[in-house]
Amino acid sequence: MNYRHSMTCYTEGIRPVAPVQWRGLDGMMSVFWDAEGQSGARAYYLSPDPRIVIFFNDVSPHIRMSNREGGFGQHDRPMTRALYVPAGVPLWTNFTSTHRFSHLDLHLHKDRLLRFLSPSVGTSAALAALRRPVEIQDVRVIETLASLVVDEVSNPSKHPVFAESLVGSIVAGLLDIPEHGAEPTNGRLTQAQMKKLISRVNDRPDCRLTVAEMAGTVGLSESWFANVFKQTTGKTPLQWQLGRRIELAQKLLSESDLTVADIAAQLGFSDQAHLTKAFRQIAGETPAAWRRLQQHR
């Protein structure tokens, strides 16, 4: 399949520090960048095709990303080592400090991905996976595969099918493809989606995400997510999230000497009274009374 990727891209304060390396393959384009972004640098990306970005160094302390225009400060998050961006999903990035980085961009034709995935997982599951964004920090095997792709992009030594098979392995390892029989049924979240959501919430020190951020984590619209989440857990997203924050408060009460006020501040409650009210609603006791009970057991 002859394929030329098309992407709207605006950058400011980012410059390549070495010649860009690229190679066209069957239904995909592989591009390797070695670049530097200045503090305050920013960029915008929008592609009609799916794409994968794999960084070869940790950029999370230096680059923030958002899928909303003007979302920095409210709806942004650290850039991860690898991400899959579905077709038509916009991405804004912002550098908080000067940083040199290298990454592999894989621009992929949707039909090529379907041709690769459908025989193994089915067309329905493949289409669902292509709609779900993925962001991971632990890249391990994927980084090794990406390095091999870069070698074939920079100095082709084998038939193109070798590089194409490497990209296929990256796709299979990165995309959120449900295990056999794990497709959503009756409007419920899959086990993989719940695991991803729990991991995302746990990564936040205060365990707080907006419903929009929770929906984006599993690749669903905010309204549809709220509906299927209630079907899955029996709770609204914010009720469930509050329950996890109270569980963390209980852990801190039993395993640390932090005051109730300190715990309230750490978990993002407005003050001690706010935590006490929420804690009593869920646990049936005030934090102080609950701690005393634990100490006498």
Short mmCIF file of C-alpha atoms in Angstrom, two decimals:
data_model
loop_
_atom_site.label_atom_id
_atom_site.label_comp_id
_atom_site.label_asym_id
_atom_site.label_seq_id
_atom_site.Cartn_x
_atom_site.Cartn_y
_atom_site.Cartn_z
CA MET A 1 0.00 0.00 0.00
CA ASN A 2 1.55 3.30 -1.08
CA TYR A 3 1.08 5.69 1.79
CA ARG A 4 1.99 9.30 2.48
CA HIS A 5 1.05 10.52 5.90
CA SER A 6 -0.71 13.85 6.34
CA MET A 7 -0.51 15.75 9.61
CA THR A 8 -1.19 19.32 10.68
CA CYS A 9 1.76 20.33 12.83
CA TYR A 10 2.79 23.66 14.36
CA THR A 11 5.90 23.98 16.52
CA GLU A 12 7.58 26.87 18.27
CA GLY A 13 10.93 26.67 20.10
CA ILE A 14 11.71 23.12 18.94
CA ARG A 15 14.57 22.38 16.54
CA PRO A 16 16.17 19.22 15.16
CA VAL A 17 19.81 18.75 16.21
CA ALA A 18 20.50 16.09 13.55
CA PRO A 19 19.04 15.30 10.14
CA VAL A 20 15.61 13.70 10.33
CA GLN A 21 15.63 10.04 9.29
CA TRP A 22 12.57 8.53 7.62
CA ARG A 23 11.46 5.46 5.69
CA GLY A 24 8.20 4.67 3.94
CA LEU A 25 6.84 1.16 4.43
CA ASP A 26 3.65 -0.69 3.52
CA GLY A 27 0.86 1.51 4.87
CA MET A 28 3.12 3.28 7.33
CA MET A 29 5.77 5.96 7.63
CA SER A 30 8.60 5.74 10.19
CA VAL A 31 10.34 8.98 11.20
CA PHE A 32 13.19 9.35 13.70
CA TRP A 33 13.84 12.73 15.32
CA ASP A 34 16.73 13.95 17.47
CA ALA A 35 15.70 17.40 18.67
CA GLU A 36 15.74 19.98 21.44
CA GLY A 37 12.92 22.03 22.90
CA GLN A 38 13.49 25.31 24.71
CA SER A 39 11.71 26.19 27.93
CA GLY A 40 8.29 27.47 26.87
CA ALA A 41 8.41 25.65 23.52
CA ARG A 42 5.07 24.40 22.30
CA ALA A 43 3.52 22.37 19.52
CA TYR A 44 0.20 21.24 18.07
CA TYR A 45 -0.44 18.00 16.17
CA LEU A 46 -3.51 16.65 14.39
CA SER A 47 -3.50 13.68 12.02
CA PRO A 48 -6.30 11.99 10.08
CA ASP A 49 -4.47 8.70 10.67
CA PRO A 50 -3.43 6.91 13.88
CA ARG A 51 0.12 7.45 15.06
CA ILE A 52 2.54 6.14 17.67
CA VAL A 53 5.27 8.16 19.39
CA ILE A 54 8.07 6.45 21.33
CA PHE A 55 10.65 8.50 23.26
CA PHE A 56 14.11 7.10 23.93
CA ASN A 57 14.58 9.15 27.10
CA ASP A 58 12.33 10.22 29.95
CA VAL A 59 10.60 13.47 29.00
CA SER A 60 7.91 13.47 31.70
CA PRO A 61 9.64 16.14 33.88
CA HIS A 62 10.05 18.46 30.88
CA ILE A 63 7.04 18.12 28.56
CA ARG A 64 3.33 18.46 29.37
CA MET A 65 0.56 17.41 27.00
CA SER A 66 -3.14 18.04 26.62
CA ASN A 67 -5.90 17.09 24.20
CA ARG A 68 -7.67 20.40 24.81
CA GLU A 69 -6.76 23.77 23.39
CA GLY A 70 -5.84 26.02 26.32
CA GLY A 71 -5.92 22.97 28.59
CA PHE A 72 -2.60 23.57 30.31
CA GLY A 73 -3.02 24.14 34.03
CA GLN A 74 -6.31 22.21 34.23
CA HIS A 75 -6.33 19.35 31.74
CA ASP A 76 -2.65 18.64 31.10
CA ARG A 77 -0.46 15.71 32.14
CA PRO A 78 3.19 14.65 31.81
CA MET A 79 4.29 13.33 28.43
CA THR A 80 4.88 9.58 28.69
CA ARG A 81 7.59 7.45 27.07
CA ALA A 82 5.17 5.96 24.53
CA LEU A 83 1.74 6.93 23.32
CA TYR A 84 -0.79 5.87 20.73
CA VAL A 85 -2.87 8.75 19.36
CA PRO A 86 -6.06 7.67 17.54
CA ALA A 87 -6.97 9.27 14.22
CA GLY A 88 -8.40 12.77 14.56
CA VAL A 89 -7.34 13.28 18.18
CA PRO A 90 -5.53 16.64 18.63
CA LEU A 91 -2.47 16.95 20.85
CA TRP A 92 -0.89 20.08 22.33
CA THR A 93 2.51 19.96 24.04
CA ASN A 94 4.39 22.45 26.18
CA PHE A 95 8.00 22.39 27.45
CA THR A 96 8.44 23.40 31.08
CA SER A 97 12.25 23.37 30.74
CA THR A 98 14.86 23.06 28.01
CA HIS A 99 15.33 19.42 27.06
CA ARG A 100 16.98 17.38 24.31
CA PHE A 101 15.06 14.31 23.24
CA SER A 102 14.85 11.66 20.54
CA HIS A 103 11.76 9.81 19.43
CA LEU A 104 10.34 7.55 16.76
CA ASP A 105 7.12 8.63 15.04
CA LEU A 106 5.06 5.90 13.37
CA HIS A 107 2.32 7.21 11.09
CA LEU A 108 -0.07 4.35 10.30
CA HIS A 109 -2.87 3.97 7.79
CA LYS A 110 -6.04 2.77 9.50
CA ASP A 111 -6.71 0.13 6.84
CA ARG A 112 -3.18 -1.24 7.28
CA LEU A 113 -3.75 -1.59 11.03
CA LEU A 114 -7.10 -3.32 10.49
CA ARG A 115 -5.49 -5.70 8.02
CA PHE A 116 -2.88 -6.55 10.64
CA LEU A 117 -5.14 -6.89 13.70
CA SER A 118 -8.46 -8.23 12.39
CA PRO A 119 -7.39 -11.80 11.57
CA SER A 120 -6.28 -12.33 15.18
CA VAL A 121 -8.74 -10.30 17.27
CA GLY A 122 -11.68 -9.68 14.95
CA THR A 123 -12.75 -6.51 13.18
CA SER A 124 -14.92 -5.23 16.05
CA ALA A 125 -12.14 -5.56 18.65
CA ALA A 126 -9.60 -4.08 16.24
CA LEU A 127 -11.79 -1.03 15.55
CA ALA A 128 -12.37 -0.57 19.29
CA ALA A 129 -8.62 -0.73 19.98
CA LEU A 130 -7.92 1.85 17.27
CA ARG A 131 -10.30 4.28 18.98
CA ARG A 132 -8.66 4.00 22.42
CA PRO A 133 -5.67 6.26 23.22
CA VAL A 134 -2.74 4.69 25.06
CA GLU A 135 -0.10 6.41 27.21
CA ILE A 136 2.55 4.37 29.03
CA GLN A 137 5.75 5.17 30.89
CA ASP A 138 7.13 1.63 31.17
CA VAL A 139 8.35 0.91 27.61
CA ARG A 140 10.93 -1.88 28.05
CA VAL A 141 10.33 -4.32 25.14
CA ILE A 142 8.66 -1.63 23.05
CA GLU A 143 11.78 0.55 23.32
CA THR A 144 13.92 -2.37 22.14
CA LEU A 145 11.65 -2.91 19.14
CA ALA A 146 11.65 0.82 18.40
CA SER A 147 15.46 0.89 18.45
CA LEU A 148 15.51 -1.87 15.84
CA VAL A 149 13.07 0.12 13.71
CA VAL A 150 15.32 3.18 13.98
CA ASP A 151 18.27 1.08 12.77
CA GLU A 152 16.26 0.04 9.72
CA VAL A 153 15.10 3.61 9.14
CA SER A 154 18.61 5.07 9.39
CA ASN A 155 20.53 2.26 7.65
CA PRO A 156 18.21 -0.18 5.85
CA SER A 157 19.86 -3.60 5.77
CA LYS A 158 16.95 -6.01 5.31
CA HIS A 159 13.80 -6.41 3.27
CA PRO A 160 11.11 -3.88 4.27
CA VAL A 161 8.99 -6.73 5.66
CA PHE A 162 11.44 -6.92 8.59
CA ALA A 163 10.80 -3.30 9.63
CA GLU A 164 7.06 -3.75 9.00
CA SER A 165 6.97 -6.80 11.28
CA LEU A 166 8.77 -4.82 14.00
CA VAL A 167 6.15 -2.07 13.75
CA GLY A 168 3.44 -4.73 13.92
CA SER A 169 4.94 -6.03 17.16
CA ILE A 170 4.99 -2.51 18.58
CA VAL A 171 1.33 -2.07 17.66
CA ALA A 172 0.39 -5.38 19.30
CA GLY A 173 2.37 -4.53 22.43
CA LEU A 174 1.17 -0.96 22.82
CA LEU A 175 -2.48 -0.84 21.76
CA ASP A 176 -5.18 -1.68 24.30
CA ILE A 177 -6.40 -4.91 22.70
CA PRO A 178 -8.80 -6.84 24.97
CA GLU A 179 -8.07 -10.46 25.71
CA HIS A 180 -10.29 -12.97 23.95
CA GLY A 181 -13.82 -12.64 25.26
CA ALA A 182 -13.09 -9.37 27.06
CA GLU A 183 -15.00 -7.06 24.74
CA PRO A 184 -17.45 -4.71 26.49
CA THR A 185 -20.91 -6.23 26.92
CA ASN A 186 -24.13 -4.62 28.09
CA GLY A 187 -22.46 -1.23 28.20
CA ARG A 188 -19.72 -2.13 30.69
CA LEU A 189 -16.04 -1.21 30.83
CA THR A 190 -13.55 -3.96 30.05
CA GLN A 191 -11.14 -5.26 32.66
CA ALA A 192 -8.27 -3.65 30.73
CA GLN A 193 -10.02 -0.27 30.79
CA MET A 194 -10.61 -0.50 34.55
CA LYS A 195 -6.97 -1.44 35.14
CA LYS A 196 -5.82 1.52 33.08
CA LEU A 197 -8.16 3.86 34.94
CA ILE A 198 -7.06 2.62 38.37
CA SER A 199 -3.40 3.01 37.37
CA ARG A 200 -4.02 6.58 36.17
CA VAL A 201 -5.83 7.55 39.39
CA ASN A 202 -3.13 5.94 41.53
CA ASP A 203 -0.46 7.95 39.70
CA ARG A 204 -1.99 11.18 41.04
CA PRO A 205 -0.84 12.04 44.58
CA ASP A 206 -4.34 13.25 45.48
CA CYS A 207 -6.14 10.53 43.44
CA ARG A 208 -8.22 13.21 41.73
CA LEU A 209 -9.18 13.32 38.05
CA THR A 210 -12.03 15.09 36.31
CA VAL A 211 -14.66 12.91 34.66
CA ALA A 212 -13.33 14.15 31.30
CA GLU A 213 -9.82 13.01 32.19
CA MET A 214 -11.12 9.63 33.34
CA ALA A 215 -13.08 9.22 30.10
CA GLY A 216 -10.06 10.21 28.01
CA THR A 217 -7.94 7.61 29.79
CA VAL A 218 -10.11 4.80 28.42
CA GLY A 219 -10.89 6.45 25.08
CA LEU A 220 -14.58 7.22 25.60
CA SER A 221 -16.67 10.36 25.41
CA GLU A 222 -17.47 11.92 28.77
CA SER A 223 -21.22 11.23 28.58
CA TRP A 224 -20.84 7.61 27.42
CA PHE A 225 -18.11 6.96 30.00
CA ALA A 226 -20.31 8.19 32.86
CA ASN A 227 -23.07 5.83 31.76
CA VAL A 228 -20.97 2.67 31.33
CA PHE A 229 -18.96 3.40 34.47
CA LYS A 230 -22.15 3.39 36.56
CA GLN A 231 -23.17 0.12 34.88
CA THR A 232 -19.75 -1.37 35.69
CA THR A 233 -19.21 -0.25 39.29
CA GLY A 234 -22.64 0.75 40.57
CA LYS A 235 -21.23 4.20 41.35
CA THR A 236 -20.73 7.45 39.50
CA PRO A 237 -17.12 8.20 38.54
CA LEU A 238 -16.80 10.84 41.27
CA GLN A 239 -18.36 8.60 43.93
CA TRP A 240 -15.91 5.83 43.02
CA GLN A 241 -12.99 8.23 43.03
CA LEU A 242 -13.97 9.64 46.42
CA GLY A 243 -14.10 6.09 47.78
CA ARG A 244 -10.52 5.49 46.62
CA ARG A 245 -9.40 8.74 48.27
CA ILE A 246 -11.00 7.67 51.54
CA GLU A 247 -9.26 4.28 51.27
CA LEU A 248 -5.96 6.13 50.89
CA ALA A 249 -6.86 8.34 53.87
CA GLN A 250 -7.43 5.20 55.94
CA LYS A 251 -4.05 3.86 54.87
CA LEU A 252 -2.35 7.11 55.92
CA LEU A 253 -4.25 7.19 59.22
CA SER A 254 -3.14 3.68 60.13
CA GLU A 255 0.41 3.72 58.75
CA SER A 256 1.62 7.28 59.38
CA ASP A 257 1.68 9.94 62.08
CA LEU A 258 0.26 12.62 59.79
CA THR A 259 -2.44 14.77 61.30
CA VAL A 260 -5.94 14.68 59.84
CA ALA A 261 -5.35 18.19 58.50
CA ASP A 262 -2.12 17.08 56.78
CA ILE A 263 -3.88 14.10 55.22
CA ALA A 264 -6.71 16.33 54.01
CA ALA A 265 -4.20 18.63 52.31
CA GLN A 266 -2.28 15.72 50.77
CA LEU A 267 -5.41 14.19 49.27
CA GLY A 268 -6.76 17.45 47.85
CA PHE A 269 -9.60 18.11 50.29
CA SER A 270 -10.30 21.79 50.89
CA ASP A 271 -9.71 21.43 54.65
CA GLN A 272 -9.95 19.01 57.58
CA ALA A 273 -13.70 19.52 57.87
CA HIS A 274 -14.19 18.56 54.23
CA LEU A 275 -12.27 15.30 54.71
CA THR A 276 -14.10 14.56 57.97
CA LYS A 277 -17.52 14.94 56.32
CA ALA A 278 -16.59 12.71 53.37
CA PHE A 279 -14.86 10.16 55.61
CA ARG A 280 -17.89 9.86 57.93
CA GLN A 281 -20.21 9.48 54.93
CA ILE A 282 -18.23 6.50 53.59
CA ALA A 283 -16.60 4.92 56.67
CA GLY A 284 -19.27 5.75 59.26
CA GLU A 285 -16.75 7.37 61.62
CA THR A 286 -14.69 10.55 61.75
CA PRO A 287 -11.02 10.11 60.78
CA ALA A 288 -9.91 10.63 64.39
CA ALA A 289 -12.38 8.06 65.74
CA TRP A 290 -11.44 5.57 63.01
CA ARG A 291 -7.73 5.96 63.87
CA ARG A 292 -8.39 5.35 67.56
CA LEU A 293 -10.31 2.17 66.75
CA GLN A 294 -7.44 0.88 64.65
CA GLN A 295 -4.92 1.62 67.41
CA HIS A 296 -6.91 -0.46 69.91
CA ARG A 297 -7.22 -3.52 67.70
#
